CSV table of C-alpha atoms and ligand atoms in Angstrom, one decimal:
chain,number,residue,atom,x,y,z
R,1,MET,CA,17.9,94.1,-2.0
R,2,ALA,CA,19.1,95.3,1.5
R,3,PRO,CA,22.5,94.1,2.3
R,4,GLU,CA,22.6,91.2,4.6
R,5,GLY,CA,23.2,91.9,8.5
R,6,TYR,CA,22.9,95.7,8.0
R,7,SER,CA,19.1,96.5,7.4
R,8,GLY,CA,16.9,96.1,10.4
R,9,VAL,CA,14.0,95.7,7.9
R,10,ALA,CA,15.5,92.7,6.5
R,11,ARG,CA,16.2,91.3,10.0
R,12,LEU,CA,12.8,91.9,11.0
R,13,ALA,CA,11.3,90.4,8.1
R,14,ARG,CA,13.4,87.2,8.7
R,15,ALA,CA,12.1,86.5,12.2
R,16,ARG,CA,12.5,82.8,12.3
R,17,MET,CA,12.5,79.8,14.8
R,18,ASP,CA,15.0,76.9,14.0
R,19,LEU,CA,13.9,73.5,15.1
R,20,TYR,CA,16.1,70.7,16.3
R,21,GLU,CA,16.7,67.8,14.0
R,22,TYR,CA,14.3,65.6,16.0
R,23,GLN,CA,11.6,68.1,15.9
R,24,GLY,CA,11.8,68.6,12.2
R,25,LYS,CA,11.6,65.0,11.8
R,26,GLN,CA,8.6,64.8,13.9
R,27,LEU,CA,7.0,67.3,11.5
R,28,PHE,CA,8.3,65.4,8.4
R,29,ALA,CA,6.7,62.2,9.9
R,30,ARG,CA,3.5,64.2,10.3
R,31,PHE,CA,3.4,65.0,6.6
R,32,GLY,CA,4.3,61.4,5.6
R,33,ILE,CA,8.0,61.9,4.8
R,34,PRO,CA,9.9,58.8,5.8
R,35,VAL,CA,12.2,59.0,8.8
R,36,SER,CA,13.8,56.5,11.2
R,37,GLU,CA,12.4,55.7,14.5
R,38,GLY,CA,14.2,57.4,17.5
R,39,ARG,CA,14.2,58.6,21.0
R,40,LEU,CA,15.1,61.7,22.7
R,41,ALA,CA,17.6,61.7,25.6
R,42,THR,CA,19.0,64.4,27.9
R,43,THR,CA,21.1,62.1,30.1
R,44,PRO,CA,23.4,59.1,29.3
R,45,GLU,CA,20.9,56.8,31.1
R,46,GLU,CA,17.9,57.9,29.0
R,47,ALA,CA,20.1,57.3,26.1
R,48,ARG,CA,20.7,53.7,27.3
R,49,ALA,CA,17.0,53.3,27.8
R,50,GLY,CA,16.1,54.6,24.4
R,51,ALA,CA,18.7,52.2,22.7
R,52,GLU,CA,17.1,49.3,24.6
R,53,GLU,CA,13.7,50.3,23.2
R,54,LEU,CA,14.9,50.6,19.8
R,55,GLY,CA,17.1,47.6,19.7
R,56,GLY,CA,20.2,46.8,17.6
R,57,GLN,CA,22.6,49.3,16.3
R,58,VAL,CA,21.6,53.1,16.9
R,59,VAL,CA,23.0,56.5,16.1
R,60,VAL,CA,23.6,58.9,18.9
R,61,LYS,CA,23.1,62.5,17.4
R,62,ALA,CA,23.8,65.8,19.2
R,63,GLN,CA,20.9,68.1,18.9
R,64,VAL,CA,22.2,71.5,18.5
R,65,LEU,CA,20.9,74.4,16.2
R,66,THR,CA,23.8,74.4,13.9
R,67,GLY,CA,25.0,72.1,11.1
R,68,GLY,CA,28.2,70.0,10.7
R,69,ARG,CA,27.5,68.0,13.6
R,70,GLY,CA,29.2,64.9,12.1
R,71,LYS,CA,32.5,66.7,11.3
R,72,ALA,CA,32.6,67.8,15.0
R,73,GLY,CA,32.2,64.4,16.6
R,74,GLY,CA,28.5,65.0,17.5
R,75,ILE,CA,27.2,61.9,15.5
R,76,GLN,CA,28.3,58.7,16.6
R,77,LEU,CA,27.2,55.0,15.7
R,78,ALA,CA,26.6,52.7,18.8
R,79,GLU,CA,26.4,48.9,18.8
R,80,GLY,CA,23.9,48.8,21.7
R,81,PRO,CA,22.6,50.2,24.9
R,82,ASP,CA,26.1,50.3,26.7
R,83,ASP,CA,27.8,51.8,23.9
R,84,ALA,CA,24.8,54.4,23.4
R,85,GLU,CA,25.2,55.4,26.9
R,86,ALA,CA,29.0,55.9,26.6
R,87,ARG,CA,28.6,57.9,23.3
R,88,ALA,CA,25.9,60.0,24.8
R,89,ARG,CA,28.1,60.7,27.8
R,90,ASP,CA,30.7,61.9,25.2
R,91,ILE,CA,28.2,64.0,23.3
R,92,LEU,CA,26.1,65.6,26.0
R,93,GLY,CA,27.9,68.7,27.1
R,94,MET,CA,30.0,68.9,23.9
R,95,ASP,CA,30.4,72.4,22.5
R,96,ILE,CA,29.7,72.3,18.7
R,97,ARG,CA,30.4,75.7,17.2
R,98,GLY,CA,29.4,77.6,20.4
R,99,HIS,CA,26.3,75.5,20.9
R,100,VAL,CA,26.5,73.2,24.1
R,101,VAL,CA,24.7,69.7,23.6
R,102,ARG,CA,21.9,69.4,26.1
R,103,ARG,CA,19.8,66.8,24.1
R,104,VAL,CA,20.8,63.7,22.0
R,105,TRP,CA,18.5,61.9,19.5
R,106,ILE,CA,18.9,58.2,19.5
R,107,GLU,CA,17.9,56.7,16.2
R,108,LYS,CA,17.7,53.3,14.6
R,109,ALA,CA,21.1,53.2,12.6
R,110,SER,CA,20.5,53.3,9.0
R,111,GLU,CA,22.6,51.6,6.1
R,112,ILE,CA,23.3,54.1,3.4
R,113,GLU,CA,23.9,53.3,-0.3
R,114,ARG,CA,23.6,56.8,-1.5
R,115,GLU,CA,23.2,60.3,0.0
R,116,TYR,CA,20.9,62.9,-1.9
R,117,TYR,CA,20.2,66.5,-1.0
R,118,LEU,CA,16.5,68.0,-1.1
R,119,SER,CA,15.3,71.4,0.1
R,120,VAL,CA,12.8,73.9,-0.2
R,121,THR,CA,13.3,77.5,0.9
R,122,PHE,CA,11.8,80.9,0.4
R,123,ASP,CA,13.6,83.0,-2.4
R,124,ARG,CA,13.1,86.6,-1.3
R,125,GLY,CA,14.4,87.9,-4.6
R,126,GLU,CA,12.0,85.8,-6.7
R,127,LYS,CA,9.3,86.0,-4.0
R,128,LYS,CA,8.8,82.2,-4.5
R,129,PRO,CA,9.6,78.9,-2.9
R,130,LEU,CA,12.5,77.4,-4.2
R,131,PHE,CA,13.3,73.7,-4.5
R,132,MET,CA,16.8,72.3,-4.7
R,133,PHE,CA,17.7,68.7,-5.6
R,134,THR,CA,20.7,66.8,-6.3
R,135,THR,CA,22.1,63.5,-6.2
R,136,LYS,CA,25.4,64.7,-4.7
R,137,GLY,CA,24.0,64.9,-1.1
R,138,GLY,CA,25.6,64.4,2.3
R,139,VAL,CA,28.2,67.3,1.8
R,140,ASP,CA,28.0,71.0,2.2
R,141,ILE,CA,25.4,72.1,-0.6
R,142,GLU,CA,27.2,75.5,-1.0
R,143,GLU,CA,30.2,73.4,-2.2
R,144,VAL,CA,28.1,71.6,-4.8
R,145,ALA,CA,26.6,74.8,-6.0
R,146,GLU,CA,30.0,76.2,-6.6
R,147,THR,CA,31.9,73.2,-8.0
R,148,ASP,CA,29.4,71.5,-9.9
R,149,PRO,CA,26.4,73.8,-10.3
R,150,ASP,CA,25.0,71.6,-13.0
R,151,ALA,CA,24.4,68.9,-10.7
R,152,LEU,CA,22.1,71.1,-8.6
R,153,ALA,CA,18.6,71.2,-10.0
R,154,ARG,CA,16.7,74.3,-8.9
R,155,LEU,CA,13.0,74.9,-9.3
R,156,HIS,CA,10.8,77.9,-8.2
R,157,ILE,CA,7.2,77.3,-7.4
R,158,ASP,CA,4.5,79.9,-8.1
R,159,PRO,CA,2.8,80.2,-4.7
R,160,LEU,CA,-0.6,81.1,-6.3
R,161,VAL,CA,-0.7,78.2,-8.6
R,162,GLY,CA,0.8,75.9,-6.1
R,163,PHE,CA,3.0,72.8,-6.6
R,164,GLN,CA,2.3,70.8,-9.6
R,165,SER,CA,3.4,67.0,-9.8
R,166,PHE,CA,5.1,67.7,-13.1
R,167,GLN,CA,7.6,70.0,-11.3
R,168,ALA,CA,8.7,67.2,-9.1
R,169,ARG,CA,9.4,65.0,-12.2
R,170,TRP,CA,11.3,68.0,-13.7
R,171,LEU,CA,13.7,68.2,-10.7
R,172,VAL,CA,14.3,64.6,-10.4
R,173,PHE,CA,15.0,64.2,-14.1
R,174,THR,CA,17.3,67.4,-14.2
R,175,ALA,CA,19.3,65.9,-11.2
R,176,GLY,CA,19.8,62.8,-13.2
R,177,LEU,CA,17.9,60.2,-11.1
R,178,GLU,CA,17.5,57.3,-13.1
R,179,ASP,CA,16.2,54.3,-10.9
R,180,PRO,CA,12.3,54.3,-11.6
R,181,ASP,CA,11.8,52.9,-7.9
R,182,GLU,CA,14.0,55.6,-6.4
R,183,GLN,CA,12.1,58.2,-8.6
R,184,LYS,CA,8.7,57.2,-7.3
R,185,GLN,CA,9.9,57.7,-3.7
R,186,VAL,CA,11.6,61.0,-4.3
R,187,LEU,CA,8.7,62.3,-6.2
R,188,ALA,CA,6.3,61.6,-3.3
R,189,ILE,CA,8.7,63.1,-0.9
R,190,VAL,CA,9.1,66.3,-2.9
R,191,GLY,CA,5.4,66.8,-2.8
R,192,LYS,CA,5.1,66.0,0.8
R,193,LEU,CA,7.9,68.4,1.6
R,194,TYR,CA,6.0,71.2,-0.1
R,195,GLU,CA,3.0,70.4,1.8
R,196,ALA,CA,5.1,70.6,5.1
R,197,PHE,CA,6.7,73.8,3.9
R,198,VAL,CA,3.2,75.5,3.4
R,199,GLY,CA,1.4,73.8,6.1
R,200,THR,CA,3.8,74.8,8.8
R,201,ASP,CA,4.6,78.4,7.4
R,202,ALA,CA,8.3,77.3,7.1
R,203,MET,CA,11.1,79.3,5.7
R,204,LEU,CA,13.4,76.3,5.0
R,205,CYS,CA,12.9,72.6,5.0
R,206,GLU,CA,16.1,70.8,4.1
R,207,ILE,CA,16.8,66.9,4.1
R,208,ASN,CA,20.6,66.5,4.0
R,209,PRO,CA,21.3,63.6,3.5
R,210,LEU,CA,18.2,62.1,1.9
R,211,ILE,CA,19.5,58.5,1.8
R,212,VAL,CA,18.9,55.4,-0.3
R,213,THR,CA,19.4,52.3,1.7
R,214,PRO,CA,20.7,49.0,0.2
R,215,ALA,CA,17.2,47.8,0.1
R,216,GLY,CA,16.3,50.8,-2.0
R,217,GLU,CA,14.2,52.7,0.6
R,218,VAL,CA,14.4,56.5,0.4
R,219,LYS,CA,14.3,58.5,3.6
R,220,ALA,CA,15.3,61.7,5.5
R,221,LEU,CA,18.3,61.0,7.6
R,222,ASP,CA,18.6,64.6,8.9
R,223,SER,CA,16.4,67.6,9.0
R,224,LYS,CA,16.8,71.3,9.0
R,225,PHE,CA,13.6,73.1,9.6
R,226,THR,CA,13.1,76.7,10.0
R,227,VAL,CA,9.5,78.3,10.6
R,228,ASP,CA,8.4,81.9,10.3
R,229,ASP,CA,8.2,83.4,13.8
R,230,ASN,CA,5.4,85.6,12.7
R,231,ALA,CA,3.1,82.7,11.7
R,232,LEU,CA,3.7,80.7,15.1
R,233,TYR,CA,0.3,82.0,16.5
R,234,ARG,CA,-1.4,79.6,14.3
R,235,HIS,CA,0.9,76.7,14.9
R,236,THR,CA,0.7,76.3,18.8
R,237,ASP,CA,2.3,73.1,18.7
R,238,ILE,CA,5.3,74.2,16.8
R,239,ALA,CA,5.6,77.4,19.0
R,240,GLU,CA,5.9,74.9,21.9
R,241,MET,CA,8.9,73.3,20.3
R,242,ARG,CA,10.9,76.5,21.2
R,243,ASP,CA,13.9,75.8,23.6
R,244,PRO,CA,13.9,78.6,25.8
R,245,GLU,CA,17.8,77.7,26.6
R,246,ALA,CA,18.6,78.1,23.0
R,247,GLY,CA,19.4,81.2,21.1
R,248,ASP,CA,20.6,84.6,22.0
R,249,PRO,CA,20.1,85.5,25.6
R,250,GLN,CA,19.0,89.1,24.9
R,251,GLU,CA,16.5,88.0,22.3
R,252,ARG,CA,15.2,85.6,25.0
R,253,LEU,CA,15.0,88.5,27.5
R,254,ALA,CA,13.4,90.8,25.1
R,255,ARG,CA,10.7,87.9,24.3
R,256,GLU,CA,10.0,87.6,28.0
R,257,LYS,CA,9.6,91.3,28.5
R,258,GLY,CA,7.6,91.8,25.3
R,259,VAL,CA,10.1,94.2,23.9
R,260,THR,CA,10.7,94.2,20.1
R,261,TYR,CA,14.4,93.7,19.9
R,262,VAL,CA,16.8,93.1,17.1
R,263,LYS,CA,20.5,92.1,17.6
R,264,LEU,CA,22.8,93.6,15.1
R,265,ASP,CA,26.7,93.7,15.0
R,266,GLY,CA,27.9,97.2,16.0
R,267,GLU,CA,28.2,99.1,19.3
R,268,ILE,CA,25.4,101.8,19.4
R,269,GLY,CA,22.3,100.6,21.1
R,270,ILE,CA,19.2,102.0,19.6
R,271,LEU,CA,15.8,102.8,21.1
R,272,GLY,CA,13.0,104.5,19.0
R,273,ASN,CA,9.3,104.4,18.5
R,274,GLY,CA,8.0,103.0,15.4
R,275,ALA,CA,9.7,100.8,13.0
R,276,GLY,CA,10.0,103.5,10.3
R,277,LEU,CA,11.8,106.0,12.7
R,278,VAL,CA,14.1,103.2,14.0
R,279,MET,CA,15.0,102.2,10.4
R,280,SER,CA,16.0,105.6,9.4
R,281,THR,CA,17.9,106.0,12.8
R,282,LEU,CA,19.9,103.0,11.8
R,283,ASP,CA,20.7,104.6,8.3
R,284,VAL,CA,21.8,107.9,10.1
R,285,ILE,CA,24.1,106.1,12.5
R,286,ASP,CA,25.6,104.4,9.5
R,287,GLN,CA,25.9,107.8,7.7
R,288,VAL,CA,27.9,109.4,10.5
R,289,GLY,CA,30.3,106.2,10.6
R,290,GLY,CA,28.8,104.2,13.4
R,291,ARG,CA,27.3,100.7,13.7
R,292,PRO,CA,24.2,99.8,15.4
R,293,ALA,CA,24.5,97.1,18.1
R,294,ASN,CA,20.8,96.4,18.2
R,295,PHE,CA,17.6,98.3,18.3
R,296,CYS,CA,14.5,98.3,20.2
R,297,ASP,CA,11.1,99.4,19.1
R,298,LEU,CA,9.0,101.0,21.8
R,299,GLY,CA,5.9,101.2,19.4
R,300,GLY,CA,3.3,103.6,20.0
R,301,GLY,CA,3.3,103.2,23.7
R,302,GLY,CA,6.6,104.2,25.3
R,303,ASP,CA,5.5,104.5,28.9
R,304,ALA,CA,7.9,104.5,31.7
R,305,GLU,CA,7.6,100.7,32.1
R,306,GLY,CA,8.4,100.1,28.5
R,307,VAL,CA,11.4,102.2,28.5
R,308,VAL,CA,12.7,100.6,31.7
R,309,ASP,CA,12.3,97.1,30.0
R,310,ALA,CA,13.8,98.0,26.7
R,311,LEU,CA,16.8,99.7,28.5
R,312,GLU,CA,17.4,96.3,30.4
R,313,VAL,CA,17.4,94.5,27.3
R,314,ILE,CA,19.8,96.9,25.4
R,315,THR,CA,22.3,97.1,28.2
R,316,ALA,CA,22.3,93.4,28.6
R,317,ASP,CA,24.2,93.4,25.3
R,318,SER,CA,27.8,93.8,26.2
R,319,GLN,CA,28.8,94.9,22.8
R,320,VAL,CA,26.8,98.3,23.4
R,321,GLU,CA,29.2,101.4,23.9
R,322,ALA,CA,26.5,104.2,23.9
R,323,ILE,CA,22.8,104.2,23.6
R,324,LEU,CA,20.7,106.6,21.4
R,325,PHE,CA,17.0,107.2,22.1
R,326,ASN,CA,15.2,108.7,19.2
R,327,ILE,CA,11.7,109.5,20.0
R,328,PHE,CA,9.2,111.1,17.8
R,329,GLY,CA,6.1,111.9,20.0
R,330,GLY,CA,2.8,111.1,18.3
R,331,ILE,CA,0.9,109.0,20.5
R,332,THR,CA,3.9,108.6,22.5
R,333,ARG,CA,4.4,111.6,24.7
R,334,GLY,CA,7.8,113.2,25.2
R,335,ASP,CA,7.3,113.8,28.9
R,336,GLU,CA,6.2,110.3,29.4
R,337,VAL,CA,9.4,108.8,27.7
R,338,ALA,CA,11.7,111.3,29.7
R,339,ARG,CA,9.9,110.0,32.8
R,340,GLY,CA,10.7,106.4,31.7
R,341,ILE,CA,14.3,107.3,31.2
R,342,LEU,CA,14.9,108.9,34.4
R,343,GLU,CA,13.0,106.2,36.3
R,344,ALA,CA,15.1,103.7,34.5
R,345,LEU,CA,18.3,105.4,35.5
R,346,ASP,CA,17.1,105.7,38.9
R,347,ARG,CA,16.4,101.8,39.1
R,348,MET,CA,19.6,100.7,37.3
R,349,THR,CA,23.0,101.6,37.2
R,350,ILE,CA,23.9,102.4,33.6
R,351,ASP,CA,27.5,103.7,33.0
R,352,LEU,CA,27.0,104.0,29.3
R,353,PRO,CA,26.6,107.5,27.7
R,354,ILE,CA,23.0,108.0,26.5
R,355,VAL,CA,22.0,110.6,23.9
R,356,VAL,CA,18.4,111.5,23.8
R,357,ARG,CA,16.7,113.1,20.9
R,358,LEU,CA,13.2,114.1,21.7
R,359,ASP,CA,10.7,115.7,19.2
R,360,GLY,CA,7.0,116.0,18.7
R,361,THR,CA,4.2,115.9,21.2
R,362,ASN,CA,5.3,117.3,24.6
R,363,ALA,CA,9.0,117.2,23.6
R,364,ALA,CA,9.6,120.5,25.2
R,365,GLU,CA,8.3,119.3,28.5
R,366,GLY,CA,10.3,116.0,28.2
R,367,ARG,CA,13.7,117.9,27.6
R,368,ALA,CA,13.0,120.3,30.4
R,369,MET,CA,12.6,117.2,32.8
R,370,LEU,CA,15.8,115.7,31.6
R,371,ALA,CA,17.6,119.1,31.9
R,372,ASP,CA,16.2,119.5,35.3
R,373,ALA,CA,17.3,116.0,36.5
R,374,ALA,CA,20.6,116.3,34.6
R,375,PRO,CA,21.9,112.8,35.1
R,376,PRO,CA,25.9,112.7,34.4
R,377,ASN,CA,25.9,110.4,31.4
R,378,LEU,CA,22.8,111.9,29.6
R,379,TYR,CA,23.1,114.1,26.6
R,380,VAL,CA,20.2,115.9,24.8
R,381,GLU,CA,20.4,116.8,21.3
R,382,GLU,CA,18.0,118.8,19.1
R,383,THR,CA,18.2,116.8,15.9
R,384,MET,CA,18.6,113.2,14.8
R,385,LEU,CA,21.7,114.0,12.9
R,386,SER,CA,23.4,115.7,15.6
R,387,ALA,CA,22.2,113.2,18.1
R,388,ALA,CA,23.7,110.2,15.9
R,389,GLU,CA,27.2,112.3,15.6
R,390,ARG,CA,27.0,112.7,19.4
R,391,VAL,CA,26.3,109.1,20.2
R,392,VAL,CA,29.1,107.7,17.7
R,393,GLU,CA,31.5,110.2,19.1
R,394,LEU,CA,30.7,109.0,22.7
R,395,SER,CA,31.0,105.4,21.8
R,396,LYS,CA,34.3,106.0,20.1
R,397,GLY,CA,35.6,107.8,23.3
R,398,ARG,CA,35.0,104.6,25.1
R,399,ARG,CA,37.2,102.4,23.0
C,1,LIG,P1,25.2,67.0,10.3
C,1,LIG,O1,26.6,66.7,10.2
C,1,LIG,O2,24.9,68.0,11.2
C,1,LIG,O3,24.6,67.5,8.8
C,1,LIG,O4,24.2,65.6,10.6
C,1,LIG,P2,23.7,64.5,9.7
C,1,LIG,O5,22.5,64.1,10.4
C,1,LIG,O6,23.4,64.9,8.1
C,1,LIG,O7,24.8,63.3,9.8
C,1,LIG,C1,26.0,63.6,9.2
C,1,LIG,C2,26.6,62.3,8.7
C,1,LIG,O8,26.6,61.2,9.6
C,1,LIG,C3,25.5,61.7,7.5
C,1,LIG,O9,25.8,62.4,6.2
C,1,LIG,C4,25.9,60.2,7.4
C,1,LIG,O10,27.1,60.1,6.6
C,1,LIG,C5,26.3,59.8,9.0
C,1,LIG,N1,25.1,59.3,9.6
C,1,LIG,C6,24.0,59.8,10.1
C,1,LIG,N2,23.2,59.0,10.6
C,1,LIG,C7,23.6,57.9,10.2
C,1,LIG,C8,23.1,56.4,10.3
C,1,LIG,O11,21.9,56.2,10.7
C,1,LIG,N3,23.9,55.5,9.8
C,1,LIG,C9,25.0,55.8,9.1
C,1,LIG,N4,25.8,54.7,8.5
C,1,LIG,N5,25.6,57.1,9.0
C,1,LIG,C10,24.9,57.9,9.4
C,2,LIG,MN1,23.2,66.9,7.6
């Protein structure tokens, strides 16, 4: 398997959208998984109104796309509307691991007898959905996996055969759940969670904690729900759940401009045409000791407008120290790309060094155009390897 965080292929294949807890719970409810009633609020006043409607004790929960909200103070019990308003005022605007809280979920408070953990995720290694269940929930599941691996029941589901009810029974017995009434409820929830997972094209559906109340009722107290970006076209309702304010600003800009963009961790901005060429460019950069900051795929087009858009996205990433254009002209014509680069340099101020390797259809014309215009920070290289060496050298010169 490709190392995480390095291979662009893995990143592309992992295109995903995380949902907020309350959105995940909406989907849980749709598939018949029990959740508590709640209201969304973006202001302390709305939180008060929500608490009034719900009545009694409520929990005010920060809605951010990261876990560990409880420990960070983003989850607080409130006695009533006044208290809910005060708690919401405290939580809204809070920074939880770099995520600013702009929404809170007001939920009827639950009494908790026990906390379990249940999830289904996609195991890429096995190419199968993987269920995990443990009665040691509420805490960090990685910790359970490490300190008490036997307590964590794991089960793969063959996607072609589908989910079988005996598999849910295996999970529940293996995890040592003994109470028959609880077993019955958990079994039903496992089946419904699989339906939710498949029915929404999810990558992860996690309930931590899955609680048992003193009255013996089992329900989802939290949700972590991640769907496959590439399947959103058939779930327009879920696509609309995307928060345009959340996530990486460059990725947002790229989405708006229709540019294929993937953020990585290094300092070389990469622009190529076609996924295969872009992937090998990442490898060559690595080979010569550089690290890609991101990449844009111009696809088969690569007209001037596309180049301008991609350059805007790449240069918006402050980690980028130098840019590499790697273009192999097929349908994409070298002169067209050269025109795009020159036009972009005309329209925007780019101080970063740009290395261009042009080959294929009309490459000679393209290179001649770049040589004629000779912008100060533009370097033309003949081969992919020399271009990679050049761009890495230039990026190091800037640090
Ligand atoms: P996380 O910290 O981001 O995982 O957020 P959770 O929604 O899982 O909540 C964290 C913890 O807060 C839970 O494990 C519970 O212990 C507690 N909590 C959340 N909601 C309630 C509630 O309705 N009643 C009680 N008593 N505790 C709650
Ligand atoms: Mn949780």
